Structure formats: C-alpha cells, structure tokens
XYZ file of C-alpha atoms in Angstrom:
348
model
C -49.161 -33.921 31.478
C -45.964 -32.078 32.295
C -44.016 -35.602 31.877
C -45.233 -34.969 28.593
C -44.341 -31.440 27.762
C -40.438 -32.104 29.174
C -40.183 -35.321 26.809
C -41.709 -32.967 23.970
C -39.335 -29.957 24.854
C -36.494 -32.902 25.157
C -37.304 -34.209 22.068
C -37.406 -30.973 20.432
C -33.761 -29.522 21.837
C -32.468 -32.820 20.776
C -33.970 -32.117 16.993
C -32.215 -28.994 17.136
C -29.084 -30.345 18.182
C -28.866 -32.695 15.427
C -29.995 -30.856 12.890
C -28.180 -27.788 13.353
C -25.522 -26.037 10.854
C -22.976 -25.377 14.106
C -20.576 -28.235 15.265
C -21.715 -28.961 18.519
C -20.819 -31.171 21.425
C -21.325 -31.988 24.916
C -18.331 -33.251 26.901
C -17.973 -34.103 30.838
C -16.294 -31.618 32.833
C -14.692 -33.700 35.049
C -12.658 -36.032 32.339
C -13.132 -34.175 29.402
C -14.800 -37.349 27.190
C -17.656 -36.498 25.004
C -20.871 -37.496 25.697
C -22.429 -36.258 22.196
C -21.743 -34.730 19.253
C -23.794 -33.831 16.377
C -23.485 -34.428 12.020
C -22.394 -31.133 11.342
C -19.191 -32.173 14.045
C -18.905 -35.604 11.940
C -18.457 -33.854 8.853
C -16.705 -30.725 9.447
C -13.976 -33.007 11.675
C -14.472 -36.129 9.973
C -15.005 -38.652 12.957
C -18.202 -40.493 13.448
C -19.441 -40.466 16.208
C -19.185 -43.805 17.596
C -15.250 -42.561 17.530
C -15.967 -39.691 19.304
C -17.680 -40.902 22.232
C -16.481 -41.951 25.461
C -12.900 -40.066 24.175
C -11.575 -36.641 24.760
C -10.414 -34.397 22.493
C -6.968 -34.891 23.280
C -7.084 -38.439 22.404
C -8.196 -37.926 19.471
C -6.118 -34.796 18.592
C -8.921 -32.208 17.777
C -7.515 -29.964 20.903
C -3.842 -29.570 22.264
C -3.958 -30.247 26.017
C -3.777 -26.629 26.608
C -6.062 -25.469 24.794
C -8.460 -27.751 26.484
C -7.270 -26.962 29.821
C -7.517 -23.156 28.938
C -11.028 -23.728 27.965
C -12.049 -25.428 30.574
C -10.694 -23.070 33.366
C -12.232 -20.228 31.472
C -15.699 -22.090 31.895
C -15.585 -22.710 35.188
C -14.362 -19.510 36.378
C -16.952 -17.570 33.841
C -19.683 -20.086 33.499
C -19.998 -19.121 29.831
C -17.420 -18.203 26.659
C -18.284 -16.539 23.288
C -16.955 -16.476 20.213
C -13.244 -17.538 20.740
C -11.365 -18.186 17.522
C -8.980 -21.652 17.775
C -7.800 -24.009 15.659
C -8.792 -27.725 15.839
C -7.426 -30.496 13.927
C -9.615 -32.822 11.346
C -8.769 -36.911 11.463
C -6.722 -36.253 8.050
C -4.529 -33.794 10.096
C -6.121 -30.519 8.262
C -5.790 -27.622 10.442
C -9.111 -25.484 10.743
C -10.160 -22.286 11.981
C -13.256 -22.191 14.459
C -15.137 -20.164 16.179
C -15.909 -21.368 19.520
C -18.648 -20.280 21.858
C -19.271 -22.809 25.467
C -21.340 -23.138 28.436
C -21.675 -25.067 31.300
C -24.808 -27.476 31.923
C -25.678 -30.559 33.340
C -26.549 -32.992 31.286
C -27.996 -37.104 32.795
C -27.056 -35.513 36.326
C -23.183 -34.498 35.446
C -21.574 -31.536 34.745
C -20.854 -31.113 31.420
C -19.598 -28.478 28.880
C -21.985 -27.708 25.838
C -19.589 -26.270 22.559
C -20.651 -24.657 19.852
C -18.492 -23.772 16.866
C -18.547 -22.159 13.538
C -16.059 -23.151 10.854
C -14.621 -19.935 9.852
C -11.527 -21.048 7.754
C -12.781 -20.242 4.276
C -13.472 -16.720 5.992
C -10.276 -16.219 7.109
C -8.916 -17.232 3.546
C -10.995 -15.075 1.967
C -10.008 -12.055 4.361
C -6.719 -12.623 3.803
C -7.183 -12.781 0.010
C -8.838 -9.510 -0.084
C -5.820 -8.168 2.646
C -3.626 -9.217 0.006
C -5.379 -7.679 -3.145
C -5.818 -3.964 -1.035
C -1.847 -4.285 -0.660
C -1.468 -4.769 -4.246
C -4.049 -2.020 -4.887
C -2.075 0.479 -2.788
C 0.988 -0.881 -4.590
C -0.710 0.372 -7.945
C -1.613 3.728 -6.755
C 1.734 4.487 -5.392
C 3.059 3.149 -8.564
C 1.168 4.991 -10.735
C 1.660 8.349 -9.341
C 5.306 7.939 -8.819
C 6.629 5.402 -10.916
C 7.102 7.684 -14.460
C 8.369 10.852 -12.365
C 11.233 8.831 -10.895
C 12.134 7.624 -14.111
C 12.595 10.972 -16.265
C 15.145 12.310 -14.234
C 16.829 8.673 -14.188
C 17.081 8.625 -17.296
C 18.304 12.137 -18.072
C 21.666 11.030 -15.241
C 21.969 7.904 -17.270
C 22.211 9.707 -20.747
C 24.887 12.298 -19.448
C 26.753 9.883 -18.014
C 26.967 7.927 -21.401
C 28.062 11.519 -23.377
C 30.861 11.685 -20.458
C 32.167 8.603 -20.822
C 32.125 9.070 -24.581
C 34.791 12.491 -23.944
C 38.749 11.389 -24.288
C 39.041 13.893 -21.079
C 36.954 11.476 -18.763
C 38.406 8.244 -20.258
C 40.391 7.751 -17.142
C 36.452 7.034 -15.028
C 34.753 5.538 -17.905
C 34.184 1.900 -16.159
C 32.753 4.276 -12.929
C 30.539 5.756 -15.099
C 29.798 2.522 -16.648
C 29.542 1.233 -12.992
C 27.268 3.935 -12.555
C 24.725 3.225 -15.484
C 25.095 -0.092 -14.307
C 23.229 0.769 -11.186
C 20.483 2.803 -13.359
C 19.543 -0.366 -15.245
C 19.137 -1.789 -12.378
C 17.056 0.382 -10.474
C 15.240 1.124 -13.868
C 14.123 -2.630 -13.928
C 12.941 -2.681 -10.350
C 10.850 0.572 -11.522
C 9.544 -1.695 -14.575
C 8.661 -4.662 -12.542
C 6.999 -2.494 -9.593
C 4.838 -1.008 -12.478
C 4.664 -4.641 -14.227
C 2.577 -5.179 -10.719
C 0.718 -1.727 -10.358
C -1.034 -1.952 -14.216
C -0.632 -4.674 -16.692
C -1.306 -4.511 -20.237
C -3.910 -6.575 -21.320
C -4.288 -7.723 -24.661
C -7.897 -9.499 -25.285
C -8.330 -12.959 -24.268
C -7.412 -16.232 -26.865
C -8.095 -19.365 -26.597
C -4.933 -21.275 -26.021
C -3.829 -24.817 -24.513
C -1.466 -23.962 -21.241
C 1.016 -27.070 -22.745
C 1.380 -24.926 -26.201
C 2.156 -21.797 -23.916
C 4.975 -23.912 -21.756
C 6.298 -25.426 -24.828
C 6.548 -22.048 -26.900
C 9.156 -20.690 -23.469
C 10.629 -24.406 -23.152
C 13.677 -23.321 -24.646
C 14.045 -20.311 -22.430
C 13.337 -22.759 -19.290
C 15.912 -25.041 -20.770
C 18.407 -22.060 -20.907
C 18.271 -20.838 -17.592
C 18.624 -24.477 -16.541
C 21.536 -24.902 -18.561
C 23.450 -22.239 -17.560
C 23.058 -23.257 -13.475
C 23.976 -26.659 -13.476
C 20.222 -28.063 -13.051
C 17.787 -30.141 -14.861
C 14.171 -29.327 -15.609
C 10.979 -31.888 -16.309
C 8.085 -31.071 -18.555
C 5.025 -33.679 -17.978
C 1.999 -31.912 -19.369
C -1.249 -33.847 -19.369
C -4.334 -33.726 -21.040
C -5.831 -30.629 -20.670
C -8.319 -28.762 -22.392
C -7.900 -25.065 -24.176
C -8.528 -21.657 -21.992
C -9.052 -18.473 -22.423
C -5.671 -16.595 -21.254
C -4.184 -13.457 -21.400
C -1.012 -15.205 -23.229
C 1.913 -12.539 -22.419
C 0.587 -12.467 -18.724
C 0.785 -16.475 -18.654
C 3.722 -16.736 -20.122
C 5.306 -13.827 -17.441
C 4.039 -16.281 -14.495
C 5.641 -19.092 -15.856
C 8.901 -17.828 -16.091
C 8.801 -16.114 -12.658
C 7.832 -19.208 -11.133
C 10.529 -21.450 -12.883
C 13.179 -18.905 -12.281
C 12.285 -18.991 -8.307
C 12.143 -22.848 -8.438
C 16.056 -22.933 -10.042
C 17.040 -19.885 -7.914
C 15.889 -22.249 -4.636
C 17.797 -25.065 -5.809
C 21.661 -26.607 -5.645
C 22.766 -27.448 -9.003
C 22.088 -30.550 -10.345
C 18.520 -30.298 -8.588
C 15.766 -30.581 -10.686
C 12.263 -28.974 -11.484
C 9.732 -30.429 -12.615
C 6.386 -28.955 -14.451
C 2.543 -31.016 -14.626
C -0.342 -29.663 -16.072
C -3.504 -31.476 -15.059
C -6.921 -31.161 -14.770
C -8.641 -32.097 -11.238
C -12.183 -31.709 -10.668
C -13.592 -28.272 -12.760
C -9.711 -27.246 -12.327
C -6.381 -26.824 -14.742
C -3.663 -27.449 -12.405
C 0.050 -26.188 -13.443
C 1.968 -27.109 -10.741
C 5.897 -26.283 -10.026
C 7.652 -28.287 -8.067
C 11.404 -27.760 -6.694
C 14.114 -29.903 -5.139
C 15.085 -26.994 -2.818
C 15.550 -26.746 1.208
C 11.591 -25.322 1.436
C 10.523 -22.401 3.112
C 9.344 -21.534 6.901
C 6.086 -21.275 7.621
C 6.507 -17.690 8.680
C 8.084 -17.188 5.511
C 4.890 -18.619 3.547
C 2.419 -16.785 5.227
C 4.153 -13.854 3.738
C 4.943 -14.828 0.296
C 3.428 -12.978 -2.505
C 3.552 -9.497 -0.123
C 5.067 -6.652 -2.272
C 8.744 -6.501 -1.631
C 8.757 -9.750 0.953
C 11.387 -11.843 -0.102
C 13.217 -14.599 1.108
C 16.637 -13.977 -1.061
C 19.887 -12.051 -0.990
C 19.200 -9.992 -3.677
C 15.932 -9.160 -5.423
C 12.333 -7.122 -4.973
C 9.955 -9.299 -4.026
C 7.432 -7.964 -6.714
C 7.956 -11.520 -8.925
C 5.242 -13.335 -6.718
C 3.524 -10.799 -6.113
C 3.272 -9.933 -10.024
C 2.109 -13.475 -10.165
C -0.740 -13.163 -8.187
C -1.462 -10.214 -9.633
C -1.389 -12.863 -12.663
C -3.551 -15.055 -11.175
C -6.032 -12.881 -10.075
C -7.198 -11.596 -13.582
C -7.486 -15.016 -14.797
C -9.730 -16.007 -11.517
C -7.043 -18.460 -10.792
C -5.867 -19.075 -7.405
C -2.105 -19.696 -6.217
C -1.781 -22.546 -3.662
C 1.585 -23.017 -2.096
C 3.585 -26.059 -0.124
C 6.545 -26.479 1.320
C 8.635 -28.662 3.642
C 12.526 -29.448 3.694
C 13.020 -31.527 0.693
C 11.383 -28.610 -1.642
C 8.595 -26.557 -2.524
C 5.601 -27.170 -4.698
C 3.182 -24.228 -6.320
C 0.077 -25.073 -7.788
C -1.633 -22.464 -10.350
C -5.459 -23.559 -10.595
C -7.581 -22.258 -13.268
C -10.756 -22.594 -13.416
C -12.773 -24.292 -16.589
C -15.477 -22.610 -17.768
C-alpha cells in the first residue's frame, strides 16, 4: 500500500514536471550533466532532449563556466536560490533573459541540482520600451513648457542683429553679426527638432503604399547621396497599402537615410527593401559603415545620445517617436561591416 502511494506521488511530480510552463531541469552536482529536462526547456532553448542529456551546460553553451560555477557554489553553500536573473544562450546562439530559481535534491541516490526558470526577455523588452517612451514623455513636457519661451527672446537678438548689420556705421562687424545669426539658426533648429519630438502634428491617416512614399523623397535621397560621394539602392517589394501619417513617414525616412550616409566613407552605399514578413511591412536600411558598439546600441534612440561629432541626438529619437504612433517597432543591428534598421509595421 505505501509502495503504491510513492509510485502515485512519483508519478504525479513527474506529470508536473513535464507539463509545466517553467523550464526546468535536474543536473548532477558533482559533474554538472543533466539528468532531465522538461518540453518547456526543449522549446524555450531549442535542444531536445536526447541532446541534453548526459551533457552539461557548458558543453552545450547554455551557461558560461562561471556562471555555472557561481551557481553551483551558491547552492551548496545556501542549499536553495531564488529568482536570479541570467542570461542563457538558445542552440541558434539567441541570447535570453531568465529568471532562475534552484535547489538541491537527490534524485536515483545522487546529489543533484533541480532549476527552475522563467523566460523573462519579452519583459525586459517591454520594460525597456516603456523606460524609453517615459523619457520621451518627460522630453515633451519639458519641451512644451520651455520650448516657445526660449524662442521669443531668440528671435527678438536675431532681428536686431539683422537691423545692425543693415547700418553703414556697423559695416565693419557685419560677417560677426552674420556669424552671430548664424549660431541662432542653429540653435533655433535644435529648438524645432526638440519640439518635432515633444508634439507632432498629425494630419488624419491615408491610405498610402510605403514604395509611393520612398519614391515621392527619392530625389531628395539621391541628392544627399550625390553631394557625399556615395551611392544609394532602392529595392522595394511587393507590399500592400497602409494607413500612415504621410509627413511623419516621410520625416523617418529621411532621418534614417541621412544617418546611414552620415555613417558611411564615400563611395559606400545604402541600400533600402520594403518587404512584407509574416503580418509585417518591413522597411529596412542598411549601411556600409564601421557599425556601432553594443554600448552604443543599447542607448540609441535616448534623447540627445549620440554617437557623432556634431548633432542632437533627437533624429532617432524623433523616429521612434515615429514609430510609436504608427504601432511600428524599430529593430536595430550592427557589427563592423555596417548597420542595418528595420521599421516593422504592422498589417491590419
């Protein structure tokens, strides 16, 4: 009778093993091979499980060796871990985000570790998405309250500057005056593209095709290519019509092909697709420059992060802004030989 109750209450923890949301394993202490593993593991790291047993984690590069070694010297000394966020690697090389909970039991007579993990990456995303949107909020409210006042009195300087270099007396600093207004446009644009950022107009929706809206600036494109020694590449694809705030579109499409020449040597070129993949338009941007650091990506589309000499920052960032009223998302690679930006809008 009690042989019978442990096989049922075996059975049953097994059940729950198998069946349950969490990636879970069970792994020997002592060499660090699994032992089990359940189908929510096999999908969320994409090994079966015939692959994952009787190897570690380090052989088949889900862990670093320190991380494992970390883990398991945390166990031993505490018996037990909770929630501790680490990344682990897929078999296509995809980095996730988990969140990793362990104890120690013993398992056919050996010490073994049982792990239990929640995939948290889409969380993360999302947490930095909304981090991201708050900073552009706060960017809006700043720029709203201060953004007209700083301008009035700019541009009162800028027209008595013009009347004095207009007077025969003051002919003598006319190009510092000019110098001078100079240096108001300037500052004057920043103003206009912080506030481009803060509020955009929106005109009502139409129905357009995103080639029509690429060809229509082609010309401009062609221009700025032109004039910097570099070549540009228009492939657009079959694609079906959406609805867009046209202006804003066209605004994001000249940001992004002006930072994809401005990251290039001359006689680089860039080249524009537009694609559909899965429920998905895809424009995608892709440059011949020398890529950007990963610390530098994480950081791209930040309100005055930029990775030039000159410039604001707020061109990205007005392009997410872009983005995000069109319920589009901004994906971003780089690596040495260039950088490639993906716009995805979604088909309704």
């Amino acid at each position: 009778m009690i042989n019978n109750s442990v096989e049922q209450e075996n059975e049953l923890l097994d059940k729950a093993f198998r069946a349950s949301p969490c990636l879970m394993a069970i792994s020997a202490i002592a060499d660090g091979r699994y032992i089990k593993v359940n189908k929510c593991f096999e999908e969320a790291t994409g090994f079966p499980a015939e692959e994952v047993v009787g190897r570690t984690s380090i052989e088949l590069n889900i862990f670093d060796t320190l991380s494992r070694t970390r883990v398991a010297e945390l166990l031993i000394n505490q018996g037990t871990l909770k929630n501790i966020e680490a990344s682990f690697r897929t078999k296509d090389g995809s980095i996730r985000i988990g969140l990793f909970s362990a104890e120690l039991i013993e398992f056919n007579g050996q010490k073994c570790i049982l792990s239990v993990a929640n995939d948290v990456t889409e969380l993360r995303n999302y947490e930095k998405e909304v981090s991201k949107l708050e900073r552009m909020n706060l960017i809006g409210q700043i720029a709203a309250s201060i953004g007209h006042e700083i301008r009035n009195p700019m541009t009162t300087v800028r027209g008595y500057l013009q009347l004095l270099g207009a007077k025969a007396d003051y002919m003598a600093e006319k190009a510092t005056f000019d110098l001078m207004i100079s240096e108001l446009d300037r500052a004057n644009e920043i103003i206009a593209e912080f506030l481009s950022v803060a509020k955009m107009k929106q005109n009502k929706l139409k129905s357009k095709n995103l080639n029509e809206i690429i060809s229509n600036l082609y010309p401009l494109i062609e221009a700025d290519a032109f004039t910097q020694n570099k070549q540009i590449c228009f492939i657009p694809g079959v694609i079906p019509d959406l609805e867009f705030y046209v202006k804003e579109i066209s605004q994001l499409v000249l940001n992004l092909t002006r930072n994809g020449f401005e990251a290039m040597e001359e006689r680089g070129c860039l080249n524009i697709r537009t694609f559909t993949e899965g429920k998905r338009v895809v424009l995608q941007i892709e440059d011949e420059g020398s890529g950007i650091s990963p610390e530098c990506l994480n950081k791209l589309g930040t309100p005055f992060f930029t990775t030039k000499d000159y410039g604001t920052g707020l061109g990205l960032a007005t392009c997410y802004k872009i983005a995000e009223n069109h319920n589009a998302k901004i994906l971003i690679n780089s690596s040495s030989s260039g950088t490639n930006i993906g716009v995805l809008f979604p088909i309704r």
